[in-house]
Amino acid sequence: MSVTQYGAGAGAEAGAGTRDERERPGSAVAALAAAVLGFFVITVDVSGVNIALPAVREDLGGSLSGLQWVADSYTLMFAALMLSAGALSDAVGARRAYAWGLGAFVLASLACGAAPTLGVLTAARVVQGSAAAVMVPSSLALIRQAFPEPGARARGIALWTVGGAVAIAAGPVLGGLVTTEWSWRAVFCLNAPAGLAGLLFLLRAARSPRQSAVFDVPGQLIAVSALASLTFAVIEGGHAGLTGTVLVAAGVAVVSGAGFVAVEARRRTPMLPLELFRRRGVTVPVIAGFALNAAFYGGVFVLSLFFQDQRGQSTLSAGLMFVPMAVITASFNYASPRAVSRFGPRTVIVAGLLTAALGCGVLLGVDTGTAAWLTALLMIPLGVGGSIAMPALTSLVLDSVAAERAGTAAALLNTSRQTGGAISIAVFGALLPGDFVAGMRASFLFAACLLVATTLGAAALLPRR
C-alpha cells in the first residue's frame, strides 16, 4: 500500500503535502533518527532506573513494594494508554503525536529528578509512562510512513530496536555511574539531551497524514482499571497476603477485564478492534511479546536488586554486569531481519523464544557465590533471545495489517509487551521477600515455563515461510 493510500481520508491537500515532503532529501532518515532516539530514551529510562532503585530507597525511604510501584507506575500507564495513543497517532498524524509524547516525556523526566518524596516520584513516573505510550505507536507509524517498501521498513525497524538495545547497554552503566558520582536524580536527566535531539530531527521529517479516529473513552477507562487493579493485587498480595483489599482489587481486575471485552465487541469504533486477533500474524506476536518482556524486564528488576542487596555490589558495578548481554544483544537486533529473509519469521521467532527460555534456565543456578564474570555471561542468552525475536515479531505485525491500521497494530503489540513487563515486576517482586535467592529462582523458572509454552504455540500456529 502506497503512502498516498495510507493518507486516504486526510484530504487531498494533506496527502499532497506529505508526498512533496517525502521527496525532500533526508526526510525518511530524519524520521527514522527521531524514532530511534525516542525509543532510546524510553528504554534507557527503564534500565537506568532499575539500577538506581536501591539508591532511591536509601534517599526517599520506602519498602520493596514502594520500589515496585516506582517501576510499575511507568509500565502500567505505558501499557494501559497505548491503544488510545495509537488512535491519537492516526487522528493527529504520527509526527505531531510523536512530538507531543517526546516533549512530555522529557519534562516528566526532569520532574522525576526533582521529586522530594517517593509518592511524587511515582506520580511523575505515571506521566512518563503516559508520554511513552504516545511515543511508541507513533514512532513505528513514522517508520511505516517513511519506508513503505517492506525490506527497507524491516531494516528501519531493526535500527529502531537497536536503539533500544543500545539503551539497555547504556542505561545500567550510565545509571550506575551518575548515581555513584552524583545522585539517582541525575539518572532521569539522561533523557533530556537525547529527547531534544529527537525533536530536532523530527523537524526535518515529513508531515504525517491524518486518519479519522474516534476515541474509545469507556474502553480506555476500563483498561486502566483492569491493569491497575491487577497490578495492585499482585504487588500488595505478595507482601500483605490475601487481605480483603487485595481480594477486592483482584475481583475488580476480573470484572474490568471481562467488561473491556464486552465493550469493545459492541462499539462501532472500538479502541481495540477484536477482529485483529483473528490474524495469526497479530495474535502470535502479541502473546510472544508479552512473554519476552515478562522474562526480560522482570529479570532485570530482580537482578538489579540481587547484585546490590544480596551481593553487595556498588551501583556502578551492578550496571556493568548488564553490559556483555546488552552489547551482544545489539548485534542480533540488526541481524534479525536478514535471518527472516532467509529462513522466514517462524524459524526466527521460535529460535528467539527458545534462546530466551534457555537464558532463564541457566540463571536458575546463580546465587551469591557465583563468580561475577560467570553471572554476566549467563545473562547473555536472555537478552539475545529477545533481540532475535522482537524485530521479526514487529515486522510480522505491521506486515499483517493494512497501512491505516499500523498505529493500532503497533500499539497492540507494545501494550502486550509493557503489560508483560508490569505484571512480571509485580509477580517477581512478590516472590522475593524471605529467601531472596529462592524467590529469584522461582521467578526465572516461571519465566522459562512461560517462554517454552509460547514457543510451542508459535511453532504450531505460524506458517513455515
mmCIF file of C-alpha atoms in Angstrom, residues 65-401:
data_model
loop_
_atom_site.group_PDB
_atom_site.id
_atom_site.type_symbol
_atom_site.label_atom_id
_atom_site.label_comp_id
_atom_site.label_asym_id
_atom_site.label_seq_id
_atom_site.Cartn_x
_atom_site.Cartn_y
_atom_site.Cartn_z
ATOM 1 C CA SER A 65 6.581 -2.694 47.268
ATOM 2 C CA GLY A 66 7.237 1.042 47.010
ATOM 3 C CA LEU A 67 10.119 0.368 44.627
ATOM 4 C CA GLN A 68 7.869 -1.933 42.605
ATOM 5 C CA TRP A 69 5.395 0.923 42.226
ATOM 6 C CA VAL A 70 8.165 3.260 41.032
ATOM 7 C CA ALA A 71 8.927 0.740 38.292
ATOM 8 C CA ASP A 72 5.360 -0.379 37.593
ATOM 9 C CA SER A 73 3.609 3.008 37.610
ATOM 10 C CA TYR A 74 5.591 3.741 34.463
ATOM 11 C CA THR A 75 4.971 0.451 32.675
ATOM 12 C CA LEU A 76 1.338 0.284 33.800
ATOM 13 C CA MET A 77 0.402 3.590 32.174
ATOM 14 C CA PHE A 78 2.619 2.755 29.232
ATOM 15 C CA ALA A 79 0.571 -0.379 28.644
ATOM 16 C CA ALA A 80 -2.873 0.943 29.539
ATOM 17 C CA LEU A 81 -2.820 4.061 27.353
ATOM 18 C CA MET A 82 -1.022 2.778 24.293
ATOM 19 C CA LEU A 83 -4.127 1.644 22.415
ATOM 20 C CA SER A 84 -5.681 5.083 22.711
ATOM 21 C CA ALA A 85 -2.309 6.518 21.775
ATOM 22 C CA GLY A 86 -2.498 4.553 18.545
ATOM 23 C CA ALA A 87 -5.807 6.256 17.777
ATOM 24 C CA LEU A 88 -4.233 9.610 18.677
ATOM 25 C CA SER A 89 -1.391 8.918 16.265
ATOM 26 C CA ASP A 90 -3.885 8.162 13.500
ATOM 27 C CA ALA A 91 -6.059 11.187 14.303
ATOM 28 C CA VAL A 92 -3.483 13.977 14.577
ATOM 29 C CA GLY A 93 -0.718 12.433 12.492
ATOM 30 C CA ALA A 94 2.236 10.386 13.658
ATOM 31 C CA ARG A 95 4.731 13.256 13.587
ATOM 32 C CA ARG A 96 2.623 15.592 15.712
ATOM 33 C CA ALA A 97 1.668 12.866 18.204
ATOM 34 C CA TYR A 98 5.297 11.834 18.496
ATOM 35 C CA ALA A 99 6.390 15.413 19.170
ATOM 36 C CA TRP A 100 3.786 15.760 21.927
ATOM 37 C CA GLY A 101 4.841 12.499 23.537
ATOM 38 C CA LEU A 102 8.577 13.140 23.369
ATOM 39 C CA GLY A 103 8.257 16.672 24.765
ATOM 40 C CA ALA A 104 6.073 15.490 27.653
ATOM 41 C CA PHE A 105 8.467 12.620 28.354
ATOM 42 C CA VAL A 106 11.443 14.949 28.716
ATOM 43 C CA LEU A 107 9.534 17.288 31.059
ATOM 44 C CA ALA A 108 8.267 14.373 33.164
ATOM 45 C CA SER A 109 11.822 13.012 33.401
ATOM 46 C CA LEU A 110 13.012 16.303 34.840
ATOM 47 C CA ALA A 111 10.109 16.215 37.312
ATOM 48 C CA CYS A 112 11.206 12.719 38.401
ATOM 49 C CA GLY A 113 14.697 14.031 39.035
ATOM 50 C CA ALA A 114 13.320 16.787 41.287
ATOM 51 C CA ALA A 115 10.834 14.580 43.213
ATOM 52 C CA PRO A 116 11.018 15.207 47.009
ATOM 53 C CA THR A 117 9.147 12.038 48.048
ATOM 54 C CA LEU A 118 8.510 8.522 46.773
ATOM 55 C CA GLY A 119 4.865 9.423 46.131
ATOM 56 C CA VAL A 120 5.782 12.397 43.937
ATOM 57 C CA LEU A 121 8.326 10.270 42.080
ATOM 58 C CA THR A 122 5.683 7.629 41.413
ATOM 59 C CA ALA A 123 3.249 10.280 40.155
ATOM 60 C CA ALA A 124 5.870 11.718 37.796
ATOM 61 C CA ARG A 125 6.549 8.181 36.545
ATOM 62 C CA VAL A 126 2.843 7.907 35.690
ATOM 63 C CA VAL A 127 3.228 10.950 33.435
ATOM 64 C CA GLN A 128 6.372 9.469 31.916
ATOM 65 C CA GLY A 129 4.557 6.236 31.123
ATOM 66 C CA SER A 130 1.654 8.124 29.573
ATOM 67 C CA ALA A 131 4.027 10.043 27.309
ATOM 68 C CA ALA A 132 5.888 6.876 26.363
ATOM 69 C CA ALA A 133 2.562 5.311 25.389
ATOM 70 C CA VAL A 134 2.098 8.073 22.803
ATOM 71 C CA MET A 135 5.639 7.763 21.503
ATOM 72 C CA VAL A 136 5.873 4.075 20.653
ATOM 73 C CA PRO A 137 2.960 3.609 18.215
ATOM 74 C CA SER A 138 3.592 6.992 16.598
ATOM 75 C CA SER A 139 7.311 6.209 16.162
ATOM 76 C CA LEU A 140 6.513 2.928 14.424
ATOM 77 C CA ALA A 141 3.887 4.678 12.309
ATOM 78 C CA LEU A 142 6.573 7.203 11.330
ATOM 79 C CA ILE A 143 8.788 4.355 10.141
ATOM 80 C CA ARG A 144 5.854 2.734 8.309
ATOM 81 C CA GLN A 145 5.171 6.036 6.587
ATOM 82 C CA ALA A 146 8.811 6.817 5.739
ATOM 83 C CA PHE A 147 9.606 3.341 4.389
ATOM 84 C CA PRO A 148 6.625 1.862 2.502
ATOM 85 C CA GLU A 149 8.756 -0.875 0.908
ATOM 86 C CA PRO A 150 8.791 -3.960 3.207
ATOM 87 C CA GLY A 151 12.532 -4.625 3.012
ATOM 88 C CA ALA A 152 13.504 -1.041 3.815
ATOM 89 C CA ARG A 153 10.867 -0.939 6.539
ATOM 90 C CA ALA A 154 12.277 -4.109 8.129
ATOM 91 C CA ARG A 155 15.745 -2.552 8.219
ATOM 92 C CA GLY A 156 14.289 0.607 9.723
ATOM 93 C CA ILE A 157 12.515 -1.383 12.418
ATOM 94 C CA ALA A 158 15.747 -3.256 13.114
ATOM 95 C CA LEU A 159 17.554 0.051 13.667
ATOM 96 C CA TRP A 160 14.682 1.143 15.914
ATOM 97 C CA THR A 161 15.146 -1.963 18.050
ATOM 98 C CA VAL A 162 18.925 -1.427 18.046
ATOM 99 C CA GLY A 163 18.222 1.958 19.655
ATOM 100 C CA GLY A 164 16.525 0.079 22.471
ATOM 101 C CA ALA A 165 19.372 -2.425 22.697
ATOM 102 C CA VAL A 166 21.952 0.353 22.967
ATOM 103 C CA ALA A 167 19.817 1.934 25.691
ATOM 104 C CA ILE A 168 19.740 -1.348 27.591
ATOM 105 C CA ALA A 169 23.537 -1.385 27.451
ATOM 106 C CA ALA A 170 23.980 2.298 28.245
ATOM 107 C CA GLY A 171 21.210 2.579 30.856
ATOM 108 C CA PRO A 172 22.709 0.459 33.647
ATOM 109 C CA VAL A 173 26.217 1.829 33.121
ATOM 110 C CA LEU A 174 25.176 5.465 32.872
ATOM 111 C CA GLY A 175 22.642 4.977 35.656
ATOM 112 C CA GLY A 176 25.246 3.381 37.888
ATOM 113 C CA LEU A 177 27.866 5.999 37.033
ATOM 114 C CA VAL A 178 25.729 9.092 37.639
ATOM 115 C CA THR A 179 24.175 7.554 40.765
ATOM 116 C CA THR A 180 27.625 6.826 42.174
ATOM 117 C CA GLU A 181 29.179 10.168 41.212
ATOM 118 C CA TRP A 182 26.163 12.431 41.763
ATOM 119 C CA SER A 183 22.723 11.085 42.639
ATOM 120 C CA TRP A 184 19.954 8.820 41.413
ATOM 121 C CA ARG A 185 18.185 12.044 40.389
ATOM 122 C CA ALA A 186 20.698 12.572 37.601
ATOM 123 C CA VAL A 187 19.564 9.284 36.014
ATOM 124 C CA PHE A 188 16.349 10.929 34.867
ATOM 125 C CA CYS A 189 18.243 13.876 33.382
ATOM 126 C CA LEU A 190 19.931 11.478 30.928
ATOM 127 C CA ASN A 191 16.741 11.542 28.870
ATOM 128 C CA ALA A 192 16.862 15.271 28.145
ATOM 129 C CA PRO A 193 19.741 15.517 25.592
ATOM 130 C CA ALA A 194 18.551 12.542 23.522
ATOM 131 C CA GLY A 195 14.956 13.733 23.699
ATOM 132 C CA LEU A 196 15.846 17.226 22.490
ATOM 133 C CA ALA A 197 17.914 15.763 19.647
ATOM 134 C CA GLY A 198 14.921 13.644 18.656
ATOM 135 C CA LEU A 199 12.726 16.743 18.462
ATOM 136 C CA LEU A 200 15.273 18.467 16.212
ATOM 137 C CA PHE A 201 15.325 15.508 13.826
ATOM 138 C CA LEU A 202 11.541 15.493 13.822
ATOM 139 C CA LEU A 203 11.532 18.997 12.325
ATOM 140 C CA ARG A 204 13.028 17.543 9.136
ATOM 141 C CA ALA A 205 10.627 14.615 8.914
ATOM 142 C CA ALA A 206 7.661 14.699 6.544
ATOM 143 C CA ARG A 207 4.274 15.679 7.891
ATOM 144 C CA SER A 208 2.073 12.692 8.593
ATOM 145 C CA PRO A 209 -1.356 12.156 7.063
ATOM 146 C CA ARG A 210 -4.306 12.091 9.422
ATOM 147 C CA GLN A 211 -6.929 9.382 9.714
ATOM 148 C CA SER A 212 -10.436 9.646 11.060
ATOM 149 C CA ALA A 213 -10.321 8.228 14.576
ATOM 150 C CA VAL A 214 -12.807 8.108 17.426
ATOM 151 C CA PHE A 215 -11.519 7.838 20.980
ATOM 152 C CA ASP A 216 -12.995 4.991 22.976
ATOM 153 C CA VAL A 217 -13.326 6.632 26.406
ATOM 154 C CA PRO A 218 -15.240 3.767 28.106
ATOM 155 C CA GLY A 219 -12.800 1.178 26.806
ATOM 156 C CA GLN A 220 -9.811 3.246 27.907
ATOM 157 C CA LEU A 221 -11.138 3.774 31.438
ATOM 158 C CA ILE A 222 -11.929 0.078 31.832
ATOM 159 C CA ALA A 223 -8.458 -0.884 30.538
ATOM 160 C CA VAL A 224 -6.758 1.355 33.111
ATOM 161 C CA SER A 225 -8.981 -0.077 35.840
ATOM 162 C CA ALA A 226 -8.179 -3.662 34.842
ATOM 163 C CA LEU A 227 -4.403 -3.230 34.698
ATOM 164 C CA ALA A 228 -4.123 -1.015 37.774
ATOM 165 C CA SER A 229 -6.232 -3.290 39.974
ATOM 166 C CA LEU A 230 -4.420 -6.405 38.755
ATOM 167 C CA THR A 231 -1.018 -4.845 39.429
ATOM 168 C CA PHE A 232 -2.144 -3.664 42.868
ATOM 169 C CA ALA A 233 -3.483 -7.113 43.744
ATOM 170 C CA VAL A 234 -0.231 -8.846 42.771
ATOM 171 C CA ILE A 235 2.140 -6.346 44.418
ATOM 172 C CA GLU A 236 0.215 -5.901 47.660
ATOM 173 C CA GLY A 237 -0.870 -9.536 47.803
ATOM 174 C CA GLY A 238 2.733 -10.655 47.608
ATOM 175 C CA HIS A 239 3.663 -8.542 50.626
ATOM 176 C CA ALA A 240 0.483 -8.382 52.725
ATOM 177 C CA GLY A 241 -1.185 -11.683 51.804
ATOM 178 C CA LEU A 242 -4.777 -12.217 50.717
ATOM 179 C CA THR A 243 -6.312 -9.345 52.629
ATOM 180 C CA GLY A 244 -9.789 -8.046 51.907
ATOM 181 C CA THR A 245 -8.372 -5.120 49.947
ATOM 182 C CA VAL A 246 -6.280 -7.432 47.781
ATOM 183 C CA LEU A 247 -9.242 -9.710 47.072
ATOM 184 C CA VAL A 248 -11.414 -6.732 46.113
ATOM 185 C CA ALA A 249 -8.686 -5.494 43.751
ATOM 186 C CA ALA A 250 -8.434 -8.937 42.158
ATOM 187 C CA GLY A 251 -12.209 -9.014 41.711
ATOM 188 C CA VAL A 252 -12.171 -5.571 40.106
ATOM 189 C CA ALA A 253 -9.456 -6.759 37.713
ATOM 190 C CA VAL A 254 -11.511 -9.772 36.611
ATOM 191 C CA VAL A 255 -14.731 -7.787 36.182
ATOM 192 C CA SER A 256 -12.919 -4.986 34.353
ATOM 193 C CA GLY A 257 -11.214 -7.427 32.011
ATOM 194 C CA ALA A 258 -14.499 -9.063 31.094
ATOM 195 C CA GLY A 259 -16.147 -5.667 30.763
ATOM 196 C CA PHE A 260 -13.414 -4.479 28.413
ATOM 197 C CA VAL A 261 -14.005 -7.372 26.024
ATOM 198 C CA ALA A 262 -17.765 -6.825 26.137
ATOM 199 C CA VAL A 263 -17.487 -3.079 25.496
ATOM 200 C CA GLU A 264 -15.002 -3.453 22.644
ATOM 201 C CA ALA A 265 -17.144 -6.123 20.964
ATOM 202 C CA ARG A 266 -20.173 -3.821 20.877
ATOM 203 C CA ARG A 267 -18.622 -0.476 19.938
ATOM 204 C CA ARG A 268 -18.788 0.686 16.338
ATOM 205 C CA THR A 269 -15.315 2.243 16.628
ATOM 206 C CA PRO A 270 -13.515 0.291 19.378
ATOM 207 C CA MET A 271 -10.138 1.200 20.818
ATOM 208 C CA LEU A 272 -9.094 -2.396 20.180
ATOM 209 C CA PRO A 273 -10.732 -3.981 17.114
ATOM 210 C CA LEU A 274 -11.184 -7.576 18.240
ATOM 211 C CA GLU A 275 -11.042 -8.832 14.654
ATOM 212 C CA LEU A 276 -7.276 -8.227 14.756
ATOM 213 C CA PHE A 277 -6.986 -11.344 16.888
ATOM 214 C CA ARG A 278 -8.339 -13.446 14.031
ATOM 215 C CA ARG A 279 -4.988 -12.994 12.300
ATOM 216 C CA ARG A 280 -2.216 -15.290 13.453
ATOM 217 C CA GLY A 281 0.290 -12.687 12.319
ATOM 218 C CA VAL A 282 -1.092 -10.451 15.069
ATOM 219 C CA THR A 283 -2.085 -12.909 17.809
ATOM 220 C CA VAL A 284 1.225 -14.800 17.949
ATOM 221 C CA PRO A 285 3.404 -11.658 18.216
ATOM 222 C CA VAL A 286 1.101 -10.206 20.893
ATOM 223 C CA ILE A 287 1.465 -13.324 23.075
ATOM 224 C CA ALA A 288 5.173 -13.732 22.340
ATOM 225 C CA GLY A 289 5.853 -10.051 23.090
ATOM 226 C CA PHE A 290 4.135 -10.435 26.467
ATOM 227 C CA ALA A 291 6.265 -13.478 27.348
ATOM 228 C CA LEU A 292 9.560 -11.953 26.223
ATOM 229 C CA ASN A 293 9.060 -8.697 28.108
ATOM 230 C CA ALA A 294 7.852 -10.542 31.199
ATOM 231 C CA ALA A 295 11.048 -12.578 31.261
ATOM 232 C CA PHE A 296 13.408 -9.743 30.392
ATOM 233 C CA TYR A 297 12.112 -6.802 32.440
ATOM 234 C CA GLY A 298 11.176 -8.966 35.389
ATOM 235 C CA GLY A 299 14.668 -10.449 35.232
ATOM 236 C CA VAL A 300 16.364 -7.032 35.047
ATOM 237 C CA PHE A 301 14.357 -5.850 38.065
ATOM 238 C CA VAL A 302 15.284 -8.906 40.154
ATOM 239 C CA LEU A 303 18.944 -8.984 39.112
ATOM 240 C CA SER A 304 19.412 -5.263 39.790
ATOM 241 C CA LEU A 305 18.313 -5.815 43.385
ATOM 242 C CA PHE A 306 20.255 -9.089 43.661
ATOM 243 C CA PHE A 307 23.576 -7.554 42.658
ATOM 244 C CA GLN A 308 23.309 -4.683 45.132
ATOM 245 C CA ASP A 309 21.258 -6.036 48.057
ATOM 246 C CA GLN A 310 22.496 -9.647 48.088
ATOM 247 C CA ARG A 311 25.995 -9.467 46.598
ATOM 248 C CA GLY A 312 26.849 -6.045 48.000
ATOM 249 C CA GLN A 313 27.982 -4.613 44.659
ATOM 250 C CA SER A 314 28.077 -0.874 44.059
ATOM 251 C CA THR A 315 25.548 0.748 41.753
ATOM 252 C CA LEU A 316 28.178 1.173 39.018
ATOM 253 C CA SER A 317 29.429 -2.399 39.396
ATOM 254 C CA ALA A 318 25.850 -3.682 39.151
ATOM 255 C CA GLY A 319 25.306 -1.665 35.989
ATOM 256 C CA LEU A 320 28.429 -3.089 34.377
ATOM 257 C CA MET A 321 27.044 -6.604 34.873
ATOM 258 C CA PHE A 322 24.491 -5.929 32.126
ATOM 259 C CA VAL A 323 26.973 -4.687 29.517
ATOM 260 C CA PRO A 324 28.023 -8.022 27.907
ATOM 261 C CA MET A 325 24.378 -9.023 27.459
ATOM 262 C CA ALA A 326 23.365 -5.675 26.003
ATOM 263 C CA VAL A 327 26.339 -5.273 23.632
ATOM 264 C CA ILE A 328 25.839 -8.712 22.099
ATOM 265 C CA THR A 329 22.090 -8.142 22.003
ATOM 266 C CA ALA A 330 22.510 -5.090 19.754
ATOM 267 C CA SER A 331 24.243 -7.104 17.034
ATOM 268 C CA PHE A 332 21.482 -9.716 16.977
ATOM 269 C CA ASN A 333 18.834 -6.991 16.686
ATOM 270 C CA TYR A 334 20.238 -5.853 13.381
ATOM 271 C CA ALA A 335 20.857 -9.398 12.099
ATOM 272 C CA SER A 336 17.265 -10.497 12.751
ATOM 273 C CA PRO A 337 15.708 -9.057 9.526
ATOM 274 C CA ARG A 338 18.328 -10.823 7.417
ATOM 275 C CA ALA A 339 17.550 -14.075 9.155
ATOM 276 C CA VAL A 340 13.831 -13.537 8.496
ATOM 277 C CA SER A 341 14.536 -13.006 4.787
ATOM 278 C CA ARG A 342 16.492 -16.256 4.644
ATOM 279 C CA PHE A 343 14.587 -18.564 6.979
ATOM 280 C CA GLY A 344 11.165 -16.948 7.394
ATOM 281 C CA PRO A 345 9.612 -15.343 10.503
ATOM 282 C CA ARG A 346 8.504 -18.613 12.102
ATOM 283 C CA THR A 347 12.031 -20.014 12.399
ATOM 284 C CA VAL A 348 13.463 -16.745 13.723
ATOM 285 C CA ILE A 349 10.678 -16.206 16.256
ATOM 286 C CA VAL A 350 10.867 -19.781 17.559
ATOM 287 C CA ALA A 351 14.668 -19.577 17.805
ATOM 288 C CA GLY A 352 14.444 -16.322 19.755
ATOM 289 C CA LEU A 353 11.852 -17.641 22.191
ATOM 290 C CA LEU A 354 13.839 -20.822 22.819
ATOM 291 C CA THR A 355 17.036 -18.846 23.390
ATOM 292 C CA ALA A 356 15.301 -16.617 25.936
ATOM 293 C CA ALA A 357 13.881 -19.709 27.682
ATOM 294 C CA LEU A 358 17.384 -21.176 27.821
ATOM 295 C CA GLY A 359 18.603 -17.887 29.296
ATOM 296 C CA CYS A 360 16.072 -18.130 32.112
ATOM 297 C CA GLY A 361 17.041 -21.761 32.657
ATOM 298 C CA VAL A 362 20.766 -21.147 33.078
ATOM 299 C CA LEU A 363 20.104 -18.298 35.520
ATOM 300 C CA LEU A 364 18.460 -20.795 37.881
ATOM 301 C CA GLY A 365 21.942 -21.791 39.019
ATOM 302 C CA VAL A 366 23.053 -18.295 40.032
ATOM 303 C CA ASP A 367 23.494 -17.485 43.725
ATOM 304 C CA THR A 368 25.633 -15.164 45.852
ATOM 305 C CA GLY A 369 28.642 -17.439 45.400
ATOM 306 C CA THR A 370 28.585 -17.418 41.590
ATOM 307 C CA ALA A 371 31.505 -15.511 40.097
ATOM 308 C CA ALA A 372 30.577 -12.099 38.720
ATOM 309 C CA TRP A 373 32.072 -12.819 35.267
ATOM 310 C CA LEU A 374 30.135 -16.077 35.016
ATOM 311 C CA THR A 375 26.881 -14.408 36.061
ATOM 312 C CA ALA A 376 27.369 -11.748 33.387
ATOM 313 C CA LEU A 377 27.905 -14.447 30.744
ATOM 314 C CA LEU A 378 24.850 -16.421 31.871
ATOM 315 C CA MET A 379 22.675 -13.336 31.369
ATOM 316 C CA ILE A 380 23.524 -13.113 27.655
ATOM 317 C CA PRO A 381 21.057 -15.714 26.269
ATOM 318 C CA LEU A 382 18.084 -13.945 27.896
ATOM 319 C CA GLY A 383 18.896 -10.709 26.084
ATOM 320 C CA VAL A 384 19.850 -12.390 22.818
ATOM 321 C CA GLY A 385 16.568 -14.298 22.635
ATOM 322 C CA GLY A 386 14.519 -11.131 22.690
ATOM 323 C CA SER A 387 16.822 -9.384 20.222
ATOM 324 C CA ILE A 388 16.376 -12.229 17.741
ATOM 325 C CA ALA A 389 12.626 -12.428 18.065
ATOM 326 C CA MET A 390 11.383 -8.847 18.565
ATOM 327 C CA PRO A 391 12.307 -7.330 15.168
ATOM 328 C CA ALA A 392 10.688 -10.333 13.481
ATOM 329 C CA LEU A 393 7.575 -10.043 15.667
ATOM 330 C CA THR A 394 7.252 -6.317 14.998
ATOM 331 C CA SER A 395 7.667 -6.702 11.235
ATOM 332 C CA LEU A 396 5.178 -9.576 11.210
ATOM 333 C CA VAL A 397 2.534 -7.445 12.929
ATOM 334 C CA LEU A 398 2.984 -4.486 10.591
ATOM 335 C CA ASP A 399 3.018 -6.720 7.508
ATOM 336 C CA SER A 400 -0.178 -8.459 8.656
ATOM 337 C CA VAL A 401 -2.359 -5.318 8.675
#
